[in-house]
PDB file of C-alpha atoms and ligand atoms in Angstrom:
ATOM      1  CA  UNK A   1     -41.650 -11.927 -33.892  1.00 86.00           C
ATOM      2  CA  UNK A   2     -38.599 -10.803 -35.718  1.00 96.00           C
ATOM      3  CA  UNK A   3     -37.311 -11.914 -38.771  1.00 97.00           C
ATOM      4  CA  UNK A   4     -36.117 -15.347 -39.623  1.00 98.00           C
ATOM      5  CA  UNK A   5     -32.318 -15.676 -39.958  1.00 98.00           C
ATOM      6  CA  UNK A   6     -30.269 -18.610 -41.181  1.00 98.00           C
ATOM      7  CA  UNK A   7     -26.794 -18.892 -39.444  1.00 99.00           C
ATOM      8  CA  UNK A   8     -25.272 -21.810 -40.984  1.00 99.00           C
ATOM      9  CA  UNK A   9     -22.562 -23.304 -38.412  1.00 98.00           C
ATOM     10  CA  UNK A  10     -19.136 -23.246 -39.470  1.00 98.00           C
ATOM     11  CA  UNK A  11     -18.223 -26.221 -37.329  1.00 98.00           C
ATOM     12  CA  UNK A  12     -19.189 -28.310 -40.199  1.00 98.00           C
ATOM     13  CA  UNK A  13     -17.619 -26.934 -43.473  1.00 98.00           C
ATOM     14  CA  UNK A  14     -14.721 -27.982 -44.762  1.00 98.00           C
ATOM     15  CA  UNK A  15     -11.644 -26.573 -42.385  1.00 98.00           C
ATOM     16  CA  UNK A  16      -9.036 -26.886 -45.063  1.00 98.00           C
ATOM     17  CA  UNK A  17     -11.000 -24.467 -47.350  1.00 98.00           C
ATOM     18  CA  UNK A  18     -12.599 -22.332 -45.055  1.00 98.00           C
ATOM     19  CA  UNK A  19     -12.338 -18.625 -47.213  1.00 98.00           C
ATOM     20  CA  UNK A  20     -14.129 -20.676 -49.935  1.00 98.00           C
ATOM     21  CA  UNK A  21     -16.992 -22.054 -47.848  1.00 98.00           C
ATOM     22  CA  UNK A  22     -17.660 -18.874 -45.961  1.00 99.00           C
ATOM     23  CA  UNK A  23     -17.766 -17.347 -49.586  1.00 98.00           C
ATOM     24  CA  UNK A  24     -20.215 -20.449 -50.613  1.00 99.00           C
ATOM     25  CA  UNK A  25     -22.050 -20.120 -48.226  1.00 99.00           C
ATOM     26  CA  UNK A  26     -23.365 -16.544 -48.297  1.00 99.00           C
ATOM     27  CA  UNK A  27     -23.820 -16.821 -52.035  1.00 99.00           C
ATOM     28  CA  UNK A  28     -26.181 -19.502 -51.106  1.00 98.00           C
ATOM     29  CA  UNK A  29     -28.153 -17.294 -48.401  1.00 98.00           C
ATOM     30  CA  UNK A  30     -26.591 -16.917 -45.003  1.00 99.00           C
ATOM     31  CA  UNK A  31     -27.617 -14.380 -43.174  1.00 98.00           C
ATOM     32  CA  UNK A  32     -25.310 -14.659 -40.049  1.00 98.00           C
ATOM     33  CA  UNK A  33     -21.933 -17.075 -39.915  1.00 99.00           C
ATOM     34  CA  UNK A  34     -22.120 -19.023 -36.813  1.00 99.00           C
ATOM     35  CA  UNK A  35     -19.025 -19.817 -35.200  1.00 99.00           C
ATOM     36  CA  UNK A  36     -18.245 -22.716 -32.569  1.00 98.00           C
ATOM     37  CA  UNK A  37     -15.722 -21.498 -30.153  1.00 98.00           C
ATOM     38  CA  UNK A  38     -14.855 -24.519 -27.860  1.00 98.00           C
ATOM     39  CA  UNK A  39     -12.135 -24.265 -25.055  1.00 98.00           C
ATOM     40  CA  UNK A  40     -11.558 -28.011 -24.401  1.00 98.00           C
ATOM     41  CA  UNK A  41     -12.891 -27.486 -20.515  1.00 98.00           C
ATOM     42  CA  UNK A  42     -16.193 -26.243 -20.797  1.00 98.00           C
ATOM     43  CA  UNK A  43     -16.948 -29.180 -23.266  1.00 98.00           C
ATOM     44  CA  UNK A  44     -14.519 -31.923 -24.097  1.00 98.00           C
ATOM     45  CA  UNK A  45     -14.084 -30.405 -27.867  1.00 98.00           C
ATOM     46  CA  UNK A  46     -11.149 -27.583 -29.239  1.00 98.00           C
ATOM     47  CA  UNK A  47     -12.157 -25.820 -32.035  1.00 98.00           C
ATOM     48  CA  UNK A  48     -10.895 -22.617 -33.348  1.00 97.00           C
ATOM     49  CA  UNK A  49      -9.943 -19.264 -31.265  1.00 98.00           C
ATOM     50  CA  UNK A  50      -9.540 -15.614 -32.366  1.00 98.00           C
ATOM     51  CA  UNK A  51      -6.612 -15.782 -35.197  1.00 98.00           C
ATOM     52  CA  UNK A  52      -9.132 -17.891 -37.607  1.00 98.00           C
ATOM     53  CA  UNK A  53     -11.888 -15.387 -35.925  1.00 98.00           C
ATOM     54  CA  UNK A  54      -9.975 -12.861 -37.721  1.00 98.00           C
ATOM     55  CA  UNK A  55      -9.403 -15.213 -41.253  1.00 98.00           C
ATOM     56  CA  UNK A  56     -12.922 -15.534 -41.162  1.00 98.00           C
ATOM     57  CA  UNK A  57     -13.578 -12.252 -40.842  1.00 98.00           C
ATOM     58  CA  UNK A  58     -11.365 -11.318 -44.028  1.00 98.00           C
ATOM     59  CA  UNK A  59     -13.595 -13.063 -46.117  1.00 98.00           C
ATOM     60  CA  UNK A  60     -16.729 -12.593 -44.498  1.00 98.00           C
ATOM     61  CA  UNK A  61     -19.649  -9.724 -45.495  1.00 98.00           C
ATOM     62  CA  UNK A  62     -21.982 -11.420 -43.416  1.00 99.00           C
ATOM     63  CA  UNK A  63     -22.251 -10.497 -39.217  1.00 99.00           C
ATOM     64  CA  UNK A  64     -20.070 -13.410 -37.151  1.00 99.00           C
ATOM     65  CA  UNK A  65     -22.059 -15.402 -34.391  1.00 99.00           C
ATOM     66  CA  UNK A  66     -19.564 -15.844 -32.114  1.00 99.00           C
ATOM     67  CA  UNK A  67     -20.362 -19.265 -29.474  1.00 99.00           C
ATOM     68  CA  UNK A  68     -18.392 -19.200 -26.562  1.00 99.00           C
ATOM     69  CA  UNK A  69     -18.408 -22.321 -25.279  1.00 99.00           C
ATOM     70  CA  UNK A  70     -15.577 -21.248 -22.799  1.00 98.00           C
ATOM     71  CA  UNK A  71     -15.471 -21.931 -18.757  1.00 98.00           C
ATOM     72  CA  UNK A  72     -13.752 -18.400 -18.630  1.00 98.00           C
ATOM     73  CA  UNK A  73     -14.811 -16.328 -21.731  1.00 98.00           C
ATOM     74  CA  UNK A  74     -14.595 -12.762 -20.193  1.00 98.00           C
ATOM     75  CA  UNK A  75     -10.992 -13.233 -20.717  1.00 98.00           C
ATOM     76  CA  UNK A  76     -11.027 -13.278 -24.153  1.00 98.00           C
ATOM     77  CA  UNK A  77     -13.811 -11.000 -24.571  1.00 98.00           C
ATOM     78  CA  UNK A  78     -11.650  -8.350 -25.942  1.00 98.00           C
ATOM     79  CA  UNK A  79      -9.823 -10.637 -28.083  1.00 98.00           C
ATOM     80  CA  UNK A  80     -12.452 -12.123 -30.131  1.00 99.00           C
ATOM     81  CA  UNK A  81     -13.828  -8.175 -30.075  1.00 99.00           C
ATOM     82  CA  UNK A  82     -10.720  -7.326 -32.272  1.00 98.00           C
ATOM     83  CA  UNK A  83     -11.130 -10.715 -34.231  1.00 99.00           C
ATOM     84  CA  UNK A  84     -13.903  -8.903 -35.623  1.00 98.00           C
ATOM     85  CA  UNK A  85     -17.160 -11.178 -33.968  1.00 99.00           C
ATOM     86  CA  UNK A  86     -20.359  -9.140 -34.271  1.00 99.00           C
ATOM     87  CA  UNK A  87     -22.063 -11.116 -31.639  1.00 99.00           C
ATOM     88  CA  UNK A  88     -20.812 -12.981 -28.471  1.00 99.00           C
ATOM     89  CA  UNK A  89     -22.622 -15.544 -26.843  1.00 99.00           C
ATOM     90  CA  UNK A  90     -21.500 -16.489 -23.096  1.00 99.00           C
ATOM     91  CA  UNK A  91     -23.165 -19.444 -21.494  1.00 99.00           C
ATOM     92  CA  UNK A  92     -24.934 -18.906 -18.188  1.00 99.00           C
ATOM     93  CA  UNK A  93     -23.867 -22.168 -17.174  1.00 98.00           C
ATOM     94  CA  UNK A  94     -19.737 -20.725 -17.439  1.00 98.00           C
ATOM     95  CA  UNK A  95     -17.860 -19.128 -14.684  1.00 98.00           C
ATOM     96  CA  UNK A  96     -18.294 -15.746 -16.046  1.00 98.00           C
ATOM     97  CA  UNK A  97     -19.479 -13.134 -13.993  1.00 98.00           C
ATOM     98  CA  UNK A  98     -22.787 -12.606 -16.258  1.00 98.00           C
ATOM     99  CA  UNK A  99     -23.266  -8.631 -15.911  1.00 98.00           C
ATOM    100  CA  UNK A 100     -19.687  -7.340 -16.106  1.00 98.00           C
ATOM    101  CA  UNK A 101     -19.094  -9.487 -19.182  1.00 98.00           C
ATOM    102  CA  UNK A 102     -21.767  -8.683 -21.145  1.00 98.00           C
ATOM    103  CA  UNK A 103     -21.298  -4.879 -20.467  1.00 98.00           C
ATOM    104  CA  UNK A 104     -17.742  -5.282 -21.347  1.00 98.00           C
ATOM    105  CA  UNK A 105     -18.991  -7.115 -24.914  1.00 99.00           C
ATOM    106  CA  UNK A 106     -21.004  -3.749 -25.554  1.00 98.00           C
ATOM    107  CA  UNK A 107     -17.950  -1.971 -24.812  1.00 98.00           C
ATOM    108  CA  UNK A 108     -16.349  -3.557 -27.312  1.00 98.00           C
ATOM    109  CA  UNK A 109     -18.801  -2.537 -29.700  1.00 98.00           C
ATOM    110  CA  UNK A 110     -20.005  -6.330 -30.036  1.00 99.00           C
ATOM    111  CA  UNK A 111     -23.795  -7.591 -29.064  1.00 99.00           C
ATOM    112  CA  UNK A 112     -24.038  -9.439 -26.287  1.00 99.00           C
ATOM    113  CA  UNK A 113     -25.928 -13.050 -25.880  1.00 99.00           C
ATOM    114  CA  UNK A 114     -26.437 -15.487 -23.439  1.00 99.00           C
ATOM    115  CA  UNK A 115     -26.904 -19.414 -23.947  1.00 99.00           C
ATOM    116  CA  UNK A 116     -28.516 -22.180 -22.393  1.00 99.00           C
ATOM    117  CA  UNK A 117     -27.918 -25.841 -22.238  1.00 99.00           C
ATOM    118  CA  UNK A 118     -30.637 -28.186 -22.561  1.00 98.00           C
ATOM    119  CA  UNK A 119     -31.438 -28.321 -18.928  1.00 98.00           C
ATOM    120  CA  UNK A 120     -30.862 -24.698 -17.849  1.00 98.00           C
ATOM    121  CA  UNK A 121     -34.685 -23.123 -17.839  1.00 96.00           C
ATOM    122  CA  UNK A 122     -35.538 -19.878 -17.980  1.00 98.00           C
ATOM    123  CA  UNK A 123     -35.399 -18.361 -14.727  1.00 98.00           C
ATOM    124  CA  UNK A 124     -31.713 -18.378 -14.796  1.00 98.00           C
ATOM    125  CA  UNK A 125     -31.443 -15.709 -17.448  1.00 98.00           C
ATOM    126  CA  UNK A 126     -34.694 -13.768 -17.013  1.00 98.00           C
ATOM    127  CA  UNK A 127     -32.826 -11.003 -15.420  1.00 97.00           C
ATOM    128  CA  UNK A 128     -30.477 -10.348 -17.755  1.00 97.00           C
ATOM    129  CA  UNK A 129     -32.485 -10.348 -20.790  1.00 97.00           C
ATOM    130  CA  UNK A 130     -32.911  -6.558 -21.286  1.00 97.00           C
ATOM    131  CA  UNK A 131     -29.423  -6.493 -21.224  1.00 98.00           C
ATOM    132  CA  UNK A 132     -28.563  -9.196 -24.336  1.00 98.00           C
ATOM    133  CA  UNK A 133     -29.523  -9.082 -28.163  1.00 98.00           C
ATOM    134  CA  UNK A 134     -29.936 -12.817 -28.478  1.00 98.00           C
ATOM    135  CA  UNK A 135     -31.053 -15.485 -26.175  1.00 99.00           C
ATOM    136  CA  UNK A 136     -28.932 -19.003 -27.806  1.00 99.00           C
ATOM    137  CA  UNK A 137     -31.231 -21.734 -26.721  1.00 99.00           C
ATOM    138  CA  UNK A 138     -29.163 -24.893 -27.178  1.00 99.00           C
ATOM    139  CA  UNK A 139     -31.056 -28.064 -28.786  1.00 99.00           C
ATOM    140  CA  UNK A 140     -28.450 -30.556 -28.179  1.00 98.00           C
ATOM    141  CA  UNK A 141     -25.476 -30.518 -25.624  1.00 98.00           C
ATOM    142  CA  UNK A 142     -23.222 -27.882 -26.715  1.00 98.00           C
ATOM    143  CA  UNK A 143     -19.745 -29.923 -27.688  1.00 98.00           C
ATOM    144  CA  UNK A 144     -20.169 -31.582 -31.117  1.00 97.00           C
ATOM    145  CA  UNK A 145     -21.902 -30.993 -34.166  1.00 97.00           C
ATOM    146  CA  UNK A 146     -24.041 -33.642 -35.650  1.00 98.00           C
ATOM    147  CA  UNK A 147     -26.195 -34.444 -32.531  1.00 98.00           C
ATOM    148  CA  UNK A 148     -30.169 -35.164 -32.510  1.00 98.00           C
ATOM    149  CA  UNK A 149     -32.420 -32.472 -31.899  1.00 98.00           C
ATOM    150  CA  UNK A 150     -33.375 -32.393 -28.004  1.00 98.00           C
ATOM    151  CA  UNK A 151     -37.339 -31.239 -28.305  1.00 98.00           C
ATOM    152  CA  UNK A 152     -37.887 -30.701 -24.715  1.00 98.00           C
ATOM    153  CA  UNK A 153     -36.073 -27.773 -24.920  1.00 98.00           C
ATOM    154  CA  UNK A 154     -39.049 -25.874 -27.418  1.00 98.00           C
ATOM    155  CA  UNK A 155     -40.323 -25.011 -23.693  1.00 98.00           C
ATOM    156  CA  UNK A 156     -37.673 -22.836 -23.352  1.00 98.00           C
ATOM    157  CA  UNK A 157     -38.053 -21.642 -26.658  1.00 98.00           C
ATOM    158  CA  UNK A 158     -41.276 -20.814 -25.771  1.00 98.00           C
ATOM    159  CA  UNK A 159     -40.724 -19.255 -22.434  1.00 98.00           C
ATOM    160  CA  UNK A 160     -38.878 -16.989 -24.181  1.00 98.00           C
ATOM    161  CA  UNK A 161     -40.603 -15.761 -26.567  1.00 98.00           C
ATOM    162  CA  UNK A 162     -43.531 -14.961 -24.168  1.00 98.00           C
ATOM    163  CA  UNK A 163     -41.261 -13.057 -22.172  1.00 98.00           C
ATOM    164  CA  UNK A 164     -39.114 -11.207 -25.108  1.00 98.00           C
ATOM    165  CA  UNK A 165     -41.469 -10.954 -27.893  1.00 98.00           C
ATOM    166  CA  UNK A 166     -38.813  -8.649 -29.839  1.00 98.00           C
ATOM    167  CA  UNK A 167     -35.710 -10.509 -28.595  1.00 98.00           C
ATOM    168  CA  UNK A 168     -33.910 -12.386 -31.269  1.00 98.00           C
ATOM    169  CA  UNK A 169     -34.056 -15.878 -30.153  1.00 98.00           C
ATOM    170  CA  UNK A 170     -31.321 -18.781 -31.654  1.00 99.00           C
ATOM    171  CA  UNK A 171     -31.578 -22.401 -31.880  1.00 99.00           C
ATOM    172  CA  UNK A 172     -28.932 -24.161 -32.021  1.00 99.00           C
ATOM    173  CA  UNK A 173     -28.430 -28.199 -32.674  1.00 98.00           C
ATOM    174  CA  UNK A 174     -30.219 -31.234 -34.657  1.00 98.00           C
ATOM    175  CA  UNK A 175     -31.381 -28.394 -37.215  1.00 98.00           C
ATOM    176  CA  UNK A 176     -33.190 -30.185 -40.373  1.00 98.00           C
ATOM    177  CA  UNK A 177     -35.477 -29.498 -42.646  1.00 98.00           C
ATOM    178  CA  UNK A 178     -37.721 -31.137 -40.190  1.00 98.00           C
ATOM    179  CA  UNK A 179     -36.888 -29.873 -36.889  1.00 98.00           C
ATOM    180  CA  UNK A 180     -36.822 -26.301 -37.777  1.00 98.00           C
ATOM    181  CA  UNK A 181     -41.066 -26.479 -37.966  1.00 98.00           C
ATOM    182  CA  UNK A 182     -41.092 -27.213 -33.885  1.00 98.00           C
ATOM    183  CA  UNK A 183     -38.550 -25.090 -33.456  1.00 98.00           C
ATOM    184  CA  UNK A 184     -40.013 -21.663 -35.446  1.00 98.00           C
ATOM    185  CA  UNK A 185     -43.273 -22.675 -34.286  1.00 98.00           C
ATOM    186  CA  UNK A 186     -42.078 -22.366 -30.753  1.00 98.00           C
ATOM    187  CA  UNK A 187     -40.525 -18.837 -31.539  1.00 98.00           C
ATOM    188  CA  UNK A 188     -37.044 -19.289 -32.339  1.00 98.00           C
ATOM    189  CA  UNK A 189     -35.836 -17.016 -34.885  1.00 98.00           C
ATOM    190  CA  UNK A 190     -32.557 -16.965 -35.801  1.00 98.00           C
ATOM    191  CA  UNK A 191     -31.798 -21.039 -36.903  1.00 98.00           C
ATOM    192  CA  UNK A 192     -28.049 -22.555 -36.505  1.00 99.00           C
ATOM    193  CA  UNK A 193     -27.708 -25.532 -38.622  1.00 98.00           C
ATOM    194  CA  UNK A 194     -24.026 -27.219 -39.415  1.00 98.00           C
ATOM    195  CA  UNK A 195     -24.431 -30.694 -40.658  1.00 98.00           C
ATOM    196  CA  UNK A 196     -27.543 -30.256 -42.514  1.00 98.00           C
ATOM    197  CA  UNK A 197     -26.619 -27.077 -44.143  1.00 98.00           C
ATOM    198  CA  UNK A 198     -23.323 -28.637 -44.793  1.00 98.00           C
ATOM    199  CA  UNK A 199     -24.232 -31.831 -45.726  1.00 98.00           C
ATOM    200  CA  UNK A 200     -25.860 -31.110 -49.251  1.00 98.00           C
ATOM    201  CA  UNK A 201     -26.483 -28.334 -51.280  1.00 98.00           C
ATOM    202  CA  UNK A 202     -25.856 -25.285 -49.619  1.00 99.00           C
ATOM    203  CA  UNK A 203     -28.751 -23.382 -51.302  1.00 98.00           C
ATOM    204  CA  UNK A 204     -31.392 -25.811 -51.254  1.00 98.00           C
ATOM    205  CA  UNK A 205     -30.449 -26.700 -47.505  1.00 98.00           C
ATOM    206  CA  UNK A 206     -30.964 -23.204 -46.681  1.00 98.00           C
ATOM    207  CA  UNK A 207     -34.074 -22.501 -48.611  1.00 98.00           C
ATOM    208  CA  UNK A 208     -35.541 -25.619 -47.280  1.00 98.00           C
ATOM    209  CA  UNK A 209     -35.521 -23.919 -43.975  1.00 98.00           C
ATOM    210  CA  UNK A 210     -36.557 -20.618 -44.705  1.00 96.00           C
ATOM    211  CA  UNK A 211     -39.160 -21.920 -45.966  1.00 89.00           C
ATOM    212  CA  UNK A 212     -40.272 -23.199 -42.780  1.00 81.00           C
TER     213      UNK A 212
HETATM  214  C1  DX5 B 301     -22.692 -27.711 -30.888  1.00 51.66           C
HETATM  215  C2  DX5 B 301     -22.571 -26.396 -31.634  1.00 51.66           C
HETATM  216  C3  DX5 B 301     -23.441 -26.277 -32.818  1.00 51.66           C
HETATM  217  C4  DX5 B 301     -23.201 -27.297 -33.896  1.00 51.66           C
HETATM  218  C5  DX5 B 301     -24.520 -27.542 -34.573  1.00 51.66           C
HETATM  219  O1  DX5 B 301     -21.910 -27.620 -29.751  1.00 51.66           O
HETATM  220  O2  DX5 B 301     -22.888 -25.323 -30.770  1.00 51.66           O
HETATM  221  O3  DX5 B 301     -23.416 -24.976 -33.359  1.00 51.66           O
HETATM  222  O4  DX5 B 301     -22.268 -26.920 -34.864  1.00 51.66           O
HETATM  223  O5  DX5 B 301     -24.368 -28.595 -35.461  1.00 51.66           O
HETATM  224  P1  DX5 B 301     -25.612 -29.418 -36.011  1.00 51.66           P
HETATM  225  O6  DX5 B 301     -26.450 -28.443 -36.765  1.00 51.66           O
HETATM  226  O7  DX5 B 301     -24.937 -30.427 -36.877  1.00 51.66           O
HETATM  227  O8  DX5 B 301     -26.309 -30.005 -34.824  1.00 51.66           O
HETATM  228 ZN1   ZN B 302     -23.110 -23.260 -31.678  1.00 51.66          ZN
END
């Protein structure tokens, strides 16, 4: 299995002082920033687009986990590419058409992901994962942070893992220093946690799931 990351999710740090958490954050052990991208359509939430891509970026020495939770995000593939994301991650459940858009990702010079939603199973990306660097399994419905952990979804996880055994595979939703046990032990890899992570101190937070 490949290495554990940590990709705390930005969603949850304090907007108004976002060069200083990113900055906090990586001091405290984050290996990847993960970054909600929400398009008000494909869930009911707006979040942040490719100019505070870009702020982020500034500050950032870790890679950027770019979430697209976007009806439409081939549009904006190029975009976000100059923003400076070092991954995208297009849901299988958007409009995109799923081949074109992840070749025009690695065009950009960006790794391509797909994601699922809680219900999507496996069969619907199985043939594109030789062509992705991370398979997002989502653990709650994509939209908010916050959420509790869905656990059916570890079948997924699973599923997965079987299939890719070298694929990096991301969880992301209702990450605590609980969940994360089910979740590695299914074979989930790279963790996304916002509220935990967030919500106390940044170091212990993130050791407390690397240890996991
Ligand atoms: C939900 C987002 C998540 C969210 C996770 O739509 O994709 O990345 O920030 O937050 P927690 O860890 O609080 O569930
Ligand atoms: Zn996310």
């Amino acid at each position: 299995m490949p290495e554990l990351k940590i990709a705390p999710s930005l969603l949850s740090c304090d907007f108004a002082r976002i060069g200083e958490e990113v900055r906090a954050i990586e001091a405290a052990g984050a290996d990847l920033l993960h970054v909600d991208v929400m398009d008000a359509h494909f869930v009911p939430n707006l979040t942040i687009g490719p100019p505070v891509v870009k702020a982020i970026k500034s500050v950032a020495t870790k890679p950027l986990d770019c979430h697209l939770m976007m009806t439409d995000p081939q549009r904006y593939v190029e975009a976000f590419a100059e923003a400076g994301a070092d991954y995208l991650t297009i849901h299988i459940e958007s409009n995109a058409p799923i081949g074109d858009t992840l070749a025009d990702i690695r065009k950009h010079g960006v790794k391509p992901g797909l994601v699922v939603n809680p219900d999507t199973t496996i069969e619907a990306v199985k043939p594109w994962l030789d062509q992705i660097d991370m398979l997002l399994v989502m653990s709650v419905w994509p939209g908010f942070g916050g959420q509790k952990f869905i656990a059916k979804v570890l079948e997924t996880v699973r599923a997965a893992r079987q299939l890719a055994p070298e694929l990096d595979i991301e969880i992301d939703g209702g990450i605590n220093g609980e969940t994360i046990h089910e979740a590695v032990k299914a074979g989930a890899n790279v963790i996304v946690a916002g509220s935990y992570v967030f919500g106390g101190d940044y170091a212990e937070r993130i050791k407390s799931l690397r240890v996991a």
